[in-house]
Coordinates of C-alpha atoms in Angstrom, one line a residue:
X308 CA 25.9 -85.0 28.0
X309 CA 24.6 -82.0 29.5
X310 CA 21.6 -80.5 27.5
X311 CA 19.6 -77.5 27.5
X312 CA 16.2 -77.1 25.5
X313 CA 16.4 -73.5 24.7
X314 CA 13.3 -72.2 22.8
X315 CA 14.1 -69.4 20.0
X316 CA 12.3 -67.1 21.6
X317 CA 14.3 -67.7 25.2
X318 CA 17.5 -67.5 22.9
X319 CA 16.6 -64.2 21.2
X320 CA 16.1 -62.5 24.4
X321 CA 19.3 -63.6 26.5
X322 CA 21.5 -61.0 27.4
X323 CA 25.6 -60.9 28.1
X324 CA 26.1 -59.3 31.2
X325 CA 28.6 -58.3 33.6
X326 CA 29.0 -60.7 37.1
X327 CA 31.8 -59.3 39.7
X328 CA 30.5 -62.7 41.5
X329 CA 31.2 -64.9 38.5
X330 CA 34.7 -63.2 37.8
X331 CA 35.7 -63.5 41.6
X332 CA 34.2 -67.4 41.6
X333 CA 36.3 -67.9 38.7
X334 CA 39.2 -66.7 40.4
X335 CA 38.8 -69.3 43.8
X336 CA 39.1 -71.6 41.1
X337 CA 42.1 -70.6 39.5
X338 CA 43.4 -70.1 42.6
X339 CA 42.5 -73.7 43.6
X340 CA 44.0 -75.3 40.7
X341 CA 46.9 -73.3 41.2
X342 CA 48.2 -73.7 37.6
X343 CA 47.9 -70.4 35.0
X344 CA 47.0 -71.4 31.2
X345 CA 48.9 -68.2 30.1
X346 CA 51.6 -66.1 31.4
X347 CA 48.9 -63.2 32.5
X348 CA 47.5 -66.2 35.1
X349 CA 51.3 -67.3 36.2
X350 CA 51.8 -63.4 37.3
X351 CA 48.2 -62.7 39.2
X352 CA 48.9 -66.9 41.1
X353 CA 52.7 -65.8 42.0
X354 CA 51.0 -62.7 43.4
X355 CA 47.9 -64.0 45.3
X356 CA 48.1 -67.8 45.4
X357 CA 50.8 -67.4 48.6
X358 CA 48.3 -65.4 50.6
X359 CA 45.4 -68.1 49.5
X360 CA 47.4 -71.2 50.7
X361 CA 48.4 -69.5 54.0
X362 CA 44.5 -68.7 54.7
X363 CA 43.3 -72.2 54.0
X364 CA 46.6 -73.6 56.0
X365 CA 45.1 -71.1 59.5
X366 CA 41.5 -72.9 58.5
X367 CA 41.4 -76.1 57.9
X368 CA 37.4 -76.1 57.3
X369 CA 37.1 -73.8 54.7
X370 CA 40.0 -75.8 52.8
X371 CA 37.9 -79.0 53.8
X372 CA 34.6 -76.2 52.3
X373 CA 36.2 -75.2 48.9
X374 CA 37.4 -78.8 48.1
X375 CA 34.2 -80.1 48.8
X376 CA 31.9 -77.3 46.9
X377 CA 33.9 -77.7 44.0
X378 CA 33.7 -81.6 44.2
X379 CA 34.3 -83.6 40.5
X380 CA 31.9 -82.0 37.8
X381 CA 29.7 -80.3 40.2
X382 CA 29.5 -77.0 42.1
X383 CA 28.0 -77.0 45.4
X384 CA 24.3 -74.9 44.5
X385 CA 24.7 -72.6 47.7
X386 CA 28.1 -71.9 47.0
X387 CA 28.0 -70.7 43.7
X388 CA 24.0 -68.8 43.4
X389 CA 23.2 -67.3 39.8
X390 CA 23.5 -63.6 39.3
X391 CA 20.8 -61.2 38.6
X392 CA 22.0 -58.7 35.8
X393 CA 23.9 -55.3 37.0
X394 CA 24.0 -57.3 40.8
X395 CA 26.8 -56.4 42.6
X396 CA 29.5 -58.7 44.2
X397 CA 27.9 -58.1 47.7
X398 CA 24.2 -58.7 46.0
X399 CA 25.2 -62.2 45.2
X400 CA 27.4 -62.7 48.3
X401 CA 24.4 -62.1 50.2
X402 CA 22.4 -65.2 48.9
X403 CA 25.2 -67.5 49.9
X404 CA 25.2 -66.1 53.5
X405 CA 21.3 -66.2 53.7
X406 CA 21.4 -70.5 52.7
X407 CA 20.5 -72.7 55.4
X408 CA 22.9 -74.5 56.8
X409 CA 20.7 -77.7 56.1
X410 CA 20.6 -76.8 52.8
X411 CA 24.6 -76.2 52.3
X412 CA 25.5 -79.6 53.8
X413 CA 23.1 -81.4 51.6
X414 CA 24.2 -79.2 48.4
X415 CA 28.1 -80.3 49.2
X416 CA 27.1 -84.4 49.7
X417 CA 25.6 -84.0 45.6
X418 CA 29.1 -82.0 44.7
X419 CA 31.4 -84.5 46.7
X420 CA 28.9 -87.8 45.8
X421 CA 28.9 -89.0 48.9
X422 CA 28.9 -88.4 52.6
X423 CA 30.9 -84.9 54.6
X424 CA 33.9 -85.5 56.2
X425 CA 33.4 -84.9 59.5
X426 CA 35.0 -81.3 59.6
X427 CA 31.9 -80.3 57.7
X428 CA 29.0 -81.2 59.9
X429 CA 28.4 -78.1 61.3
X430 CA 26.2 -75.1 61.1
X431 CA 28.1 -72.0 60.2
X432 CA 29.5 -73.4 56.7
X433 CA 27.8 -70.3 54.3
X434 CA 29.0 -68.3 57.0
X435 CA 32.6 -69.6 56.4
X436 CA 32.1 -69.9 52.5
X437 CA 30.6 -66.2 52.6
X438 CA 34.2 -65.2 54.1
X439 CA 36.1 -67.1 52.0
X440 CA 34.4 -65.9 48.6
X441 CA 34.8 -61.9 50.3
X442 CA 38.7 -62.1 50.4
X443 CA 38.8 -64.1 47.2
X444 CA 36.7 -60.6 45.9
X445 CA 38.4 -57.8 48.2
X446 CA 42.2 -59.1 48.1
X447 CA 42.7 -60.9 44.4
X448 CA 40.0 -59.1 41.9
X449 CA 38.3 -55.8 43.2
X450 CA 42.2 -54.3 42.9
X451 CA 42.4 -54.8 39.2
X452 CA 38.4 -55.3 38.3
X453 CA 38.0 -51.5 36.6
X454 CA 40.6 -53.2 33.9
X455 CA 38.8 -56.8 34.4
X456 CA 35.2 -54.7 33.4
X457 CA 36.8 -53.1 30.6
X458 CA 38.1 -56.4 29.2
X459 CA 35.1 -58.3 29.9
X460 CA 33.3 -55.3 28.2
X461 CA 35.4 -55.8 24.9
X462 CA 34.4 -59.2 25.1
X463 CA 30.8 -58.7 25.5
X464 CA 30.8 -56.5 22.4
X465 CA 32.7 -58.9 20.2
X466 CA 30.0 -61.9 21.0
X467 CA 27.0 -59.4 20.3
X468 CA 28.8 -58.4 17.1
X469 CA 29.3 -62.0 15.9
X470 CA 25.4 -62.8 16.8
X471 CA 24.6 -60.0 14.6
X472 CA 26.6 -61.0 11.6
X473 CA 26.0 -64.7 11.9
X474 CA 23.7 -65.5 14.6
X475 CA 23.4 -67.5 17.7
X476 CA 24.6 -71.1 16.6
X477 CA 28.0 -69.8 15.7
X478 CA 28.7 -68.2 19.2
X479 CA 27.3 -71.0 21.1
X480 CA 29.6 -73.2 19.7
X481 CA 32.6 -70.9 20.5
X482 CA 32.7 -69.8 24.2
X483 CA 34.1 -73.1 25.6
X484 CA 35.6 -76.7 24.9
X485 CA 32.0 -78.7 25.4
X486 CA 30.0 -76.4 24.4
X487 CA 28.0 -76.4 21.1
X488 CA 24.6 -75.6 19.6
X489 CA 23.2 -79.3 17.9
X490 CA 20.2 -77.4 16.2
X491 CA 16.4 -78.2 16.8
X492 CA 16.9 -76.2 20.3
X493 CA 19.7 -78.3 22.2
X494 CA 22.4 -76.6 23.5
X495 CA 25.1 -78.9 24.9
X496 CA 26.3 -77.2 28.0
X497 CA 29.0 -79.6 28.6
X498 CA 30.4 -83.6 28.4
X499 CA 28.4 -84.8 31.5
X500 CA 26.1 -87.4 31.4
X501 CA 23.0 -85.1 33.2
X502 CA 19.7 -85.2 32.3
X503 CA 18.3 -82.9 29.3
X504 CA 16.9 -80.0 31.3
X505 CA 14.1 -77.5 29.4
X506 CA 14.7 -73.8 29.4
X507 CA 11.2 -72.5 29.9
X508 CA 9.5 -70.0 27.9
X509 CA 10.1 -66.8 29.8
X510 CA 12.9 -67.7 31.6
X511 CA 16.1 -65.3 31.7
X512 CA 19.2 -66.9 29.7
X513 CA 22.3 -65.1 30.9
X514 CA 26.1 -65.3 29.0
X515 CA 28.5 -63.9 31.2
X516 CA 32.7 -63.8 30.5
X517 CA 35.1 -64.4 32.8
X518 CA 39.1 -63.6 32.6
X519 CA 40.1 -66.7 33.6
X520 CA 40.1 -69.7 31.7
X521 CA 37.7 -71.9 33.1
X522 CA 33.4 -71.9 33.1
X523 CA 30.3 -73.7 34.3
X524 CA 27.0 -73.1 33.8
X525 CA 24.1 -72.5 36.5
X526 CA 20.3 -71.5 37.5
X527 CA 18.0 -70.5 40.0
X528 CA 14.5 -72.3 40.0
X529 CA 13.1 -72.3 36.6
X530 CA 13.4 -68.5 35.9
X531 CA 17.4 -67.5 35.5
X532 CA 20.1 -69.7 33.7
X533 CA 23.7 -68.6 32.9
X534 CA 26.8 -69.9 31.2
X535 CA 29.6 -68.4 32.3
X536 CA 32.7 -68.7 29.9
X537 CA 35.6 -67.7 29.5
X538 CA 36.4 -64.6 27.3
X539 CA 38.3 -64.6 24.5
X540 CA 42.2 -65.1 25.0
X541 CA 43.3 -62.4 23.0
X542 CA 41.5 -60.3 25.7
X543 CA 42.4 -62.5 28.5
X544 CA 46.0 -62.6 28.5
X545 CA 48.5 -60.2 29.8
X546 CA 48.8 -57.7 26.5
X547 CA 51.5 -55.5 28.2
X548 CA 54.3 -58.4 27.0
X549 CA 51.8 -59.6 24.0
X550 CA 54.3 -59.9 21.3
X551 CA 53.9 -58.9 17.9
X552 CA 55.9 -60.1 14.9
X553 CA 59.4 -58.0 14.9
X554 CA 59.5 -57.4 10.9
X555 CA 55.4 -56.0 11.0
X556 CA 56.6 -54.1 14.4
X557 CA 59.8 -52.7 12.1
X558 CA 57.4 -51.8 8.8
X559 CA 54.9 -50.0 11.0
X560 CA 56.1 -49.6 14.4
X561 CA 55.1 -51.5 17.8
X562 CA 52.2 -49.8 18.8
X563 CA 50.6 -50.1 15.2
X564 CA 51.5 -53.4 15.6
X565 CA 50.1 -54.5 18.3
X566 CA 46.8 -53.0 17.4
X567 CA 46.8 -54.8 14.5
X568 CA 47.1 -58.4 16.1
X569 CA 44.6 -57.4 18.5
X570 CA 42.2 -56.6 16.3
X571 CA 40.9 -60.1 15.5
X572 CA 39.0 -59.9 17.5
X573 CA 36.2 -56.4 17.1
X574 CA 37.0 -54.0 19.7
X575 CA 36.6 -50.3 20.5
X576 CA 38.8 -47.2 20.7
X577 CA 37.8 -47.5 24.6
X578 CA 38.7 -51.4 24.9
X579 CA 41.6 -51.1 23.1
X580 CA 42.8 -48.3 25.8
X581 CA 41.8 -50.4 28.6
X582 CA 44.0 -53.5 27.7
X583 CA 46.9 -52.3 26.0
X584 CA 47.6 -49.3 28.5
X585 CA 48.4 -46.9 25.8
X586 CA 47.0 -43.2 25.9
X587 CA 43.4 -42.7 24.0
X588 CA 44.8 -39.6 21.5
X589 CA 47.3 -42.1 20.3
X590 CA 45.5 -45.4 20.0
X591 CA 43.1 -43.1 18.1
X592 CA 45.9 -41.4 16.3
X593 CA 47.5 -44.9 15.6
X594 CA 43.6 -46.3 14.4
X595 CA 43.6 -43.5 11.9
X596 CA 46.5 -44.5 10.6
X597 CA 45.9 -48.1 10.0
X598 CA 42.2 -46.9 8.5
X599 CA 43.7 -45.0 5.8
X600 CA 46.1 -47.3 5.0
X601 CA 43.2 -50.1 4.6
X602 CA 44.2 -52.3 6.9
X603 CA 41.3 -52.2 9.5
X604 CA 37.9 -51.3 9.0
X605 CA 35.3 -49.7 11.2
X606 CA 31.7 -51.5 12.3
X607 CA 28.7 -50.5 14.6
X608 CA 27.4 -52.6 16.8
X609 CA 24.6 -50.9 18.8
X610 CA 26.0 -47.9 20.0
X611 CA 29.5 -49.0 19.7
X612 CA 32.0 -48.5 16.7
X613 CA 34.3 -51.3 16.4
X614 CA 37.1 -52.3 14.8
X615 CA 38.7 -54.9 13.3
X616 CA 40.9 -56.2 10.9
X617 CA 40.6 -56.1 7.3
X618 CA 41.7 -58.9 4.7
X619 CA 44.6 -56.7 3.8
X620 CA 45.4 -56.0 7.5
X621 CA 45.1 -60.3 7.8
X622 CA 47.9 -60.9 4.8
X623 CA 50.3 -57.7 6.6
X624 CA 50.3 -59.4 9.3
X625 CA 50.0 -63.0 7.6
X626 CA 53.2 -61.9 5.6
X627 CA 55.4 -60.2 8.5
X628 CA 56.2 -63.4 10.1
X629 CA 55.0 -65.7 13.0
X630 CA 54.3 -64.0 16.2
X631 CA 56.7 -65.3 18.6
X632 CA 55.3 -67.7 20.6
X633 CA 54.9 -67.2 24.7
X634 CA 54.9 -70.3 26.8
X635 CA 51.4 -71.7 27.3
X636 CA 49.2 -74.6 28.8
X637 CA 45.5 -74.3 27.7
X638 CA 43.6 -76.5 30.4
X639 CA 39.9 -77.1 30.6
X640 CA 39.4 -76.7 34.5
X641 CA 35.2 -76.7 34.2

Protein backbone atom coordinates (compact mmCIF):
# COMPACT_ATOMS: atom_id res chain seq x y z
CA UNK A 1 0.00 0.00 0.00
CA UNK A 2 0.86 3.38 -0.36
CA UNK A 3 2.33 5.04 2.87
CA UNK A 4 3.24 8.28 4.13
CA UNK A 5 5.28 8.97 7.42
CA UNK A 6 3.80 12.10 8.48
CA UNK A 7 5.40 13.63 11.66
CA UNK A 8 2.81 15.45 14.16
CA UNK A 9 4.32 18.40 13.76
CA UNK A 10 4.15 18.19 9.68
CA UNK A 11 0.42 17.20 10.35
CA UNK A 12 -0.49 20.09 12.69
CA UNK A 13 0.74 22.60 10.28
CA UNK A 14 -0.96 21.28 6.80
CA UNK A 15 -3.35 23.54 5.38
CA UNK A 16 -6.73 22.86 3.08
CA UNK A 17 -6.41 25.01 0.23
CA UNK A 18 -7.95 25.98 -2.78
CA UNK A 19 -6.29 24.45 -6.41
CA UNK A 20 -8.15 25.82 -9.78
CA UNK A 21 -5.40 23.25 -11.24
CA UNK A 22 -6.46 20.34 -9.18
CA UNK A 23 -10.30 21.05 -9.79
CA UNK A 24 -9.61 21.45 -13.69
CA UNK A 25 -7.27 18.08 -13.50
CA UNK A 26 -10.05 16.47 -11.86
CA UNK A 27 -12.23 17.36 -14.52
CA UNK A 28 -9.91 15.75 -17.68
CA UNK A 29 -10.49 12.92 -15.70
CA UNK A 30 -14.06 12.88 -15.38
CA UNK A 31 -14.15 13.77 -18.70
CA UNK A 32 -11.92 10.82 -19.68
CA UNK A 33 -13.84 8.30 -17.91
CA UNK A 34 -16.85 9.62 -19.30
CA UNK A 35 -19.17 8.17 -16.73
CA UNK A 36 -20.85 10.71 -13.86
CA UNK A 37 -21.28 9.09 -10.16
CA UNK A 38 -24.24 11.52 -9.58
CA UNK A 39 -26.72 13.23 -11.66
CA UNK A 40 -24.81 16.79 -11.08
CA UNK A 41 -21.71 14.86 -13.23
CA UNK A 42 -24.27 13.22 -15.96
CA UNK A 43 -25.50 17.07 -16.66
CA UNK A 44 -21.79 18.97 -16.80
CA UNK A 45 -20.44 15.32 -19.25
CA UNK A 46 -23.77 15.72 -21.55
CA UNK A 47 -22.69 19.39 -21.79
CA UNK A 48 -18.83 19.27 -22.28
CA UNK A 49 -17.90 15.59 -22.91
CA UNK A 50 -19.17 16.11 -26.85
CA UNK A 51 -16.75 19.01 -27.37
CA UNK A 52 -13.82 16.83 -25.47
CA UNK A 53 -14.25 13.79 -27.82
CA UNK A 54 -14.37 15.89 -31.00
CA UNK A 55 -10.93 17.71 -29.77
CA UNK A 56 -9.08 14.48 -29.06
CA UNK A 57 -10.82 12.84 -32.43
CA UNK A 58 -8.89 16.39 -34.67
CA UNK A 59 -5.63 15.24 -32.46
CA UNK A 60 -4.81 12.06 -32.29
CA UNK A 61 -1.53 12.76 -30.05
CA UNK A 62 -2.90 14.46 -27.27
CA UNK A 63 -5.59 11.45 -27.10
CA UNK A 64 -2.46 9.16 -27.45
CA UNK A 65 -0.97 12.10 -24.36
CA UNK A 66 -3.89 11.90 -21.82
CA UNK A 67 -4.22 8.11 -22.06
CA UNK A 68 -0.76 7.70 -21.47
CA UNK A 69 -0.33 10.35 -18.47
CA UNK A 70 -3.07 8.92 -16.79
CA UNK A 71 -1.64 5.35 -17.37
CA UNK A 72 -2.97 2.38 -14.56
CA UNK A 73 -2.40 3.78 -10.92
CA UNK A 74 -0.05 6.42 -11.96
CA UNK A 75 -0.11 10.12 -13.11
CA UNK A 76 2.52 11.18 -15.44
CA UNK A 77 4.77 13.73 -12.84
CA UNK A 78 4.99 16.55 -15.51
CA UNK A 79 1.56 16.37 -16.31
CA UNK A 80 0.00 16.75 -13.13
CA UNK A 81 2.81 19.32 -10.96
CA UNK A 82 1.75 20.07 -7.20
CA UNK A 83 0.17 23.43 -6.39
CA UNK A 84 1.57 26.06 -4.31
CA UNK A 85 -1.24 27.53 -2.07
CA UNK A 86 -3.43 30.70 -3.44
CA UNK A 87 -1.48 29.62 -7.19
CA UNK A 88 -3.57 30.34 -9.88
CA UNK A 89 -4.68 27.88 -12.74
CA UNK A 90 -2.07 29.66 -15.11
CA UNK A 91 0.73 29.53 -12.11
CA UNK A 92 0.55 25.75 -12.23
CA UNK A 93 -0.07 25.50 -16.06
CA UNK A 94 3.07 27.16 -16.36
CA UNK A 95 5.30 24.43 -14.69
CA UNK A 96 3.90 21.82 -17.08
CA UNK A 97 4.79 24.03 -20.19
CA UNK A 98 8.39 24.84 -18.69
CA UNK A 99 9.09 20.47 -18.35
CA UNK A 100 11.63 19.21 -20.68
CA UNK A 101 10.56 17.25 -23.12
CA UNK A 102 13.17 14.53 -22.01
CA UNK A 103 11.68 14.68 -18.90
CA UNK A 104 7.82 14.22 -20.08
CA UNK A 105 8.61 11.17 -22.26
CA UNK A 106 10.40 9.48 -19.49
CA UNK A 107 7.61 10.58 -16.83
CA UNK A 108 4.82 8.88 -19.32
CA UNK A 109 7.08 5.37 -19.82
CA UNK A 110 6.68 5.06 -15.51
CA UNK A 111 2.70 6.05 -15.91
CA UNK A 112 2.17 3.59 -19.00
CA UNK A 113 4.95 0.83 -17.56
CA UNK A 114 6.49 0.44 -20.48
CA UNK A 115 7.68 1.88 -23.68
CA UNK A 116 5.74 5.22 -25.85
CA UNK A 117 3.89 4.42 -28.68
CA UNK A 118 5.41 5.82 -31.34
CA UNK A 119 2.98 8.87 -31.72
CA UNK A 120 4.69 10.12 -28.50
CA UNK A 121 8.27 10.33 -29.38
CA UNK A 122 8.46 13.78 -30.00
CA UNK A 123 9.45 17.04 -28.50
CA UNK A 124 6.59 19.35 -28.15
CA UNK A 125 4.38 16.93 -25.73
CA UNK A 126 4.05 19.61 -22.54
CA UNK A 127 3.42 21.95 -25.17
CA UNK A 128 0.48 19.73 -26.31
CA UNK A 129 -0.53 18.70 -22.68
CA UNK A 130 -0.29 22.52 -21.65
CA UNK A 131 -3.13 23.06 -24.46
CA UNK A 132 -5.01 20.36 -23.60
CA UNK A 133 -5.18 21.06 -19.71
CA UNK A 134 -6.07 25.17 -20.93
CA UNK A 135 -9.32 24.16 -22.66
CA UNK A 136 -10.09 21.54 -20.13
CA UNK A 137 -9.80 24.96 -17.61
CA UNK A 138 -11.18 27.83 -20.06
CA UNK A 139 -14.17 25.77 -21.71
CA UNK A 140 -15.48 23.03 -18.85
CA UNK A 141 -14.58 24.73 -15.24
CA UNK A 142 -13.62 28.51 -15.28
CA UNK A 143 -17.56 29.08 -16.50
CA UNK A 144 -19.05 27.65 -13.29
CA UNK A 145 -15.68 27.82 -10.81
CA UNK A 146 -17.10 31.15 -8.69
CA UNK A 147 -19.91 28.31 -7.59
CA UNK A 148 -17.09 25.42 -7.73
CA UNK A 149 -14.86 27.97 -5.01
CA UNK A 150 -17.81 28.45 -2.98
CA UNK A 151 -18.53 24.72 -2.71
CA UNK A 152 -15.07 23.72 -2.24
CA UNK A 153 -15.02 26.64 0.35
CA UNK A 154 -17.98 24.86 2.35
CA UNK A 155 -16.06 21.98 2.21
CA UNK A 156 -12.86 23.23 3.47
CA UNK A 157 -14.69 24.67 6.46
CA UNK A 158 -16.43 21.42 7.33
CA UNK A 159 -12.92 19.34 7.38
CA UNK A 160 -11.28 22.23 9.67
CA UNK A 161 -14.35 22.01 11.83
CA UNK A 162 -14.24 18.23 12.30
CA UNK A 163 -10.26 18.48 13.01
CA UNK A 164 -11.19 20.77 15.72
CA UNK A 165 -13.80 18.74 17.37
CA UNK A 166 -12.09 15.43 16.91
CA UNK A 167 -8.78 15.77 15.37
CA UNK A 168 -6.75 14.72 12.53
CA UNK A 169 -7.25 10.78 12.56
CA UNK A 170 -10.96 11.08 12.05
CA UNK A 171 -10.67 13.22 8.81
CA UNK A 172 -7.90 11.35 7.37
CA UNK A 173 -9.82 8.42 7.34
CA UNK A 174 -12.77 10.20 5.66
CA UNK A 175 -11.79 12.05 2.43
CA UNK A 176 -11.59 8.96 0.17
CA UNK A 177 -12.03 5.03 -0.32
CA UNK A 178 -8.16 4.07 0.54
CA UNK A 179 -7.46 6.44 2.56
CA UNK A 180 -6.90 6.09 6.36
CA UNK A 181 -4.73 7.17 9.26
CA UNK A 182 -3.05 3.60 10.97
CA UNK A 183 -1.62 5.60 13.96
CA UNK A 184 2.14 5.86 14.95
CA UNK A 185 2.48 8.43 11.90
CA UNK A 186 1.34 6.29 8.71
CA UNK A 187 -1.08 7.62 6.61
CA UNK A 188 -2.23 5.22 3.96
CA UNK A 189 -2.61 7.25 0.87
CA UNK A 190 -4.04 4.61 -1.20
CA UNK A 191 -4.17 0.38 -2.04
CA UNK A 192 -0.88 0.41 -4.20
CA UNK A 193 1.83 -1.53 -3.36
CA UNK A 194 4.59 1.73 -3.40
CA UNK A 195 7.22 2.08 -1.16
CA UNK A 196 6.56 3.89 2.40
CA UNK A 197 7.73 7.41 1.56
CA UNK A 198 8.72 9.90 4.78
CA UNK A 199 7.18 13.27 4.93
CA UNK A 200 10.03 15.44 6.21
CA UNK A 201 10.07 17.65 9.00
CA UNK A 202 9.34 21.01 7.47
CA UNK A 203 7.81 19.96 4.50
CA UNK A 204 4.31 21.65 3.34
CA UNK A 205 1.33 18.96 3.58
CA UNK A 206 -1.53 20.29 1.48
CA UNK A 207 -5.53 18.88 1.46
CA UNK A 208 -7.18 20.20 -1.28
CA UNK A 209 -11.10 19.19 -2.49
CA UNK A 210 -12.28 18.66 -5.62
CA UNK A 211 -16.03 18.48 -7.12
CA UNK A 212 -15.61 15.59 -8.80
CA UNK A 213 -15.48 12.27 -7.48
CA UNK A 214 -12.21 11.01 -8.01
CA UNK A 215 -8.41 11.98 -6.11
CA UNK A 216 -4.71 11.27 -6.12
CA UNK A 217 -2.14 12.40 -4.16
CA UNK A 218 1.23 14.15 -5.22
CA UNK A 219 4.62 16.20 -4.45
CA UNK A 220 7.35 18.21 -5.56
CA UNK A 221 10.86 17.27 -4.25
CA UNK A 222 10.85 16.78 -0.64
CA UNK A 223 9.25 20.20 0.34
CA UNK A 224 5.25 20.17 -0.87
CA UNK A 225 2.89 17.03 -0.72
CA UNK A 226 -0.92 17.11 -1.38
CA UNK A 227 -3.90 14.83 -1.33
CA UNK A 228 -6.42 15.89 -3.35
CA UNK A 229 -9.98 14.42 -2.61
CA UNK A 230 -12.94 14.66 -3.36
CA UNK A 231 -15.42 16.90 -1.34
CA UNK A 232 -18.11 15.90 0.37
CA UNK A 233 -21.22 14.67 -1.77
CA UNK A 234 -23.71 16.52 -0.10
CA UNK A 235 -21.76 19.51 -1.54
CA UNK A 236 -20.80 17.93 -4.71
CA UNK A 237 -23.99 17.01 -6.24
CA UNK A 238 -26.38 19.05 -8.14
CA UNK A 239 -28.63 20.59 -5.01
CA UNK A 240 -30.98 22.51 -7.48
CA UNK A 241 -32.97 18.88 -7.93
CA UNK A 242 -31.62 17.53 -4.32
CA UNK A 243 -34.78 16.11 -2.97
CA UNK A 244 -35.98 16.39 0.38
CA UNK A 245 -38.56 14.09 2.01
CA UNK A 246 -42.25 15.38 0.79
CA UNK A 247 -43.96 15.00 4.39
CA UNK A 248 -40.76 17.20 6.24
CA UNK A 249 -41.12 19.52 2.88
CA UNK A 250 -45.17 19.67 3.76
CA UNK A 251 -44.57 20.22 7.84
CA UNK A 252 -42.08 22.93 7.20
CA UNK A 253 -41.91 23.89 3.69
CA UNK A 254 -39.27 23.08 0.80
CA UNK A 255 -36.84 25.59 1.36
CA UNK A 256 -36.70 24.74 5.23
CA UNK A 257 -36.36 21.54 4.09
CA UNK A 258 -33.77 21.51 2.11
CA UNK A 259 -31.64 23.40 4.52
CA UNK A 260 -32.25 20.97 6.89
CA UNK A 261 -30.85 17.87 4.90
CA UNK A 262 -28.01 19.96 3.99
CA UNK A 263 -26.96 20.69 7.09
CA UNK A 264 -25.11 17.44 7.93
CA UNK A 265 -22.77 18.54 6.96
CA UNK A 266 -21.44 22.35 8.93
CA UNK A 267 -21.91 25.04 6.53
CA UNK A 268 -22.27 28.83 6.49
CA UNK A 269 -25.11 31.33 5.72
CA UNK A 270 -22.59 32.20 2.62
CA UNK A 271 -22.18 28.41 1.49
CA UNK A 272 -25.49 27.63 1.87
CA UNK A 273 -26.38 30.63 -0.65
CA UNK A 274 -23.81 29.56 -3.00
CA UNK A 275 -25.12 25.89 -3.56
CA UNK A 276 -28.75 26.05 -3.10
CA UNK A 277 -29.23 29.33 -5.24
CA UNK A 278 -31.63 30.77 -2.86
CA UNK A 279 -31.40 34.59 -1.95
CA UNK A 280 -29.19 35.42 1.39
CA UNK A 281 -32.24 37.51 3.37
CA UNK A 282 -34.19 34.27 3.03
CA UNK A 283 -31.76 31.48 3.74
CA UNK A 284 -31.09 33.72 6.75
CA UNK A 285 -34.72 34.34 7.36
CA UNK A 286 -35.30 30.45 6.88
CA UNK A 287 -31.91 29.70 9.43
CA UNK A 288 -33.68 31.77 12.07
CA UNK A 289 -36.48 29.92 11.82
CA UNK A 290 -35.09 26.44 12.19
CA UNK A 291 -32.73 28.03 15.21
CA UNK A 292 -35.71 28.88 17.28
CA UNK A 293 -37.41 26.03 16.70
CA UNK A 294 -34.15 23.88 17.87
CA UNK A 295 -33.54 22.16 15.12
CA UNK A 296 -30.08 23.48 14.06
CA UNK A 297 -27.56 24.94 16.04
CA UNK A 298 -24.88 27.50 15.41
CA UNK A 299 -20.81 26.81 15.79
CA UNK A 300 -17.52 29.00 15.10
CA UNK A 301 -14.95 27.71 13.45
CA UNK A 302 -12.25 30.49 13.03
CA UNK A 303 -13.89 33.26 11.71
CA UNK A 304 -16.74 31.38 10.41
CA UNK A 305 -20.25 30.59 12.07
CA UNK A 306 -21.54 27.44 11.02
CA UNK A 307 -24.36 25.51 11.14
CA UNK A 308 -25.54 22.37 11.41
CA UNK A 309 -28.01 20.08 12.52
CA UNK A 310 -29.19 19.41 15.88
CA UNK A 311 -30.29 15.91 17.36
CA UNK A 312 -33.86 17.15 17.21
CA UNK A 313 -33.35 18.46 13.63
CA UNK A 314 -31.66 14.58 12.95
CA UNK A 315 -35.12 12.73 14.41
CA UNK A 316 -37.45 15.59 12.18
CA UNK A 317 -35.88 14.66 9.49
CA UNK A 318 -35.28 10.92 10.74
CA UNK A 319 -39.14 10.79 11.22
CA UNK A 320 -40.44 12.59 7.94
CA UNK A 321 -39.68 9.76 5.78
CA UNK A 322 -36.78 8.56 3.39
CA UNK A 323 -35.49 11.00 1.08
CA UNK A 324 -36.31 9.91 -2.32
CA UNK A 325 -33.64 8.40 -3.75
CA UNK A 326 -31.83 9.88 -7.17
CA UNK A 327 -30.15 7.40 -9.52
CA UNK A 328 -26.50 6.92 -8.62
CA UNK A 329 -23.18 5.06 -9.37
CA UNK A 330 -20.40 5.83 -6.72
CA UNK A 331 -17.05 4.77 -8.63
CA UNK A 332 -13.61 5.10 -7.30
CA UNK A 333 -11.81 6.47 -10.52
CA UNK A 334 -8.14 7.27 -8.48
Amino acid sequence: MGLWQIGTDTLARSRFVLSPFAETFASLKLLHAGTGSHPGEEAWLRAHLPGYRARLATDPVAAHLVRAALGTSWIADFFCPTSCVGESFEGTVARVRAAGADQARANLRVSLRGPLPAALERDDLPERATALLTSVWEETVRPYWDRRRRILEADMVARTARVNQGGWAAVLDSLRPGMRWLGESRFQVNPHAYPPREVAAGAELLFMPVTPRTGWVSWEGRERYAVVYPCLGVLAEDHDRRPVPAGLGALIGTARAGLLTLLGTPMSTTQLVAVTGQALGSVGGHLRVLLDAGLVERRRAGRSVLYVRTVAGEMLLEASGPVPVTRSRNRERG
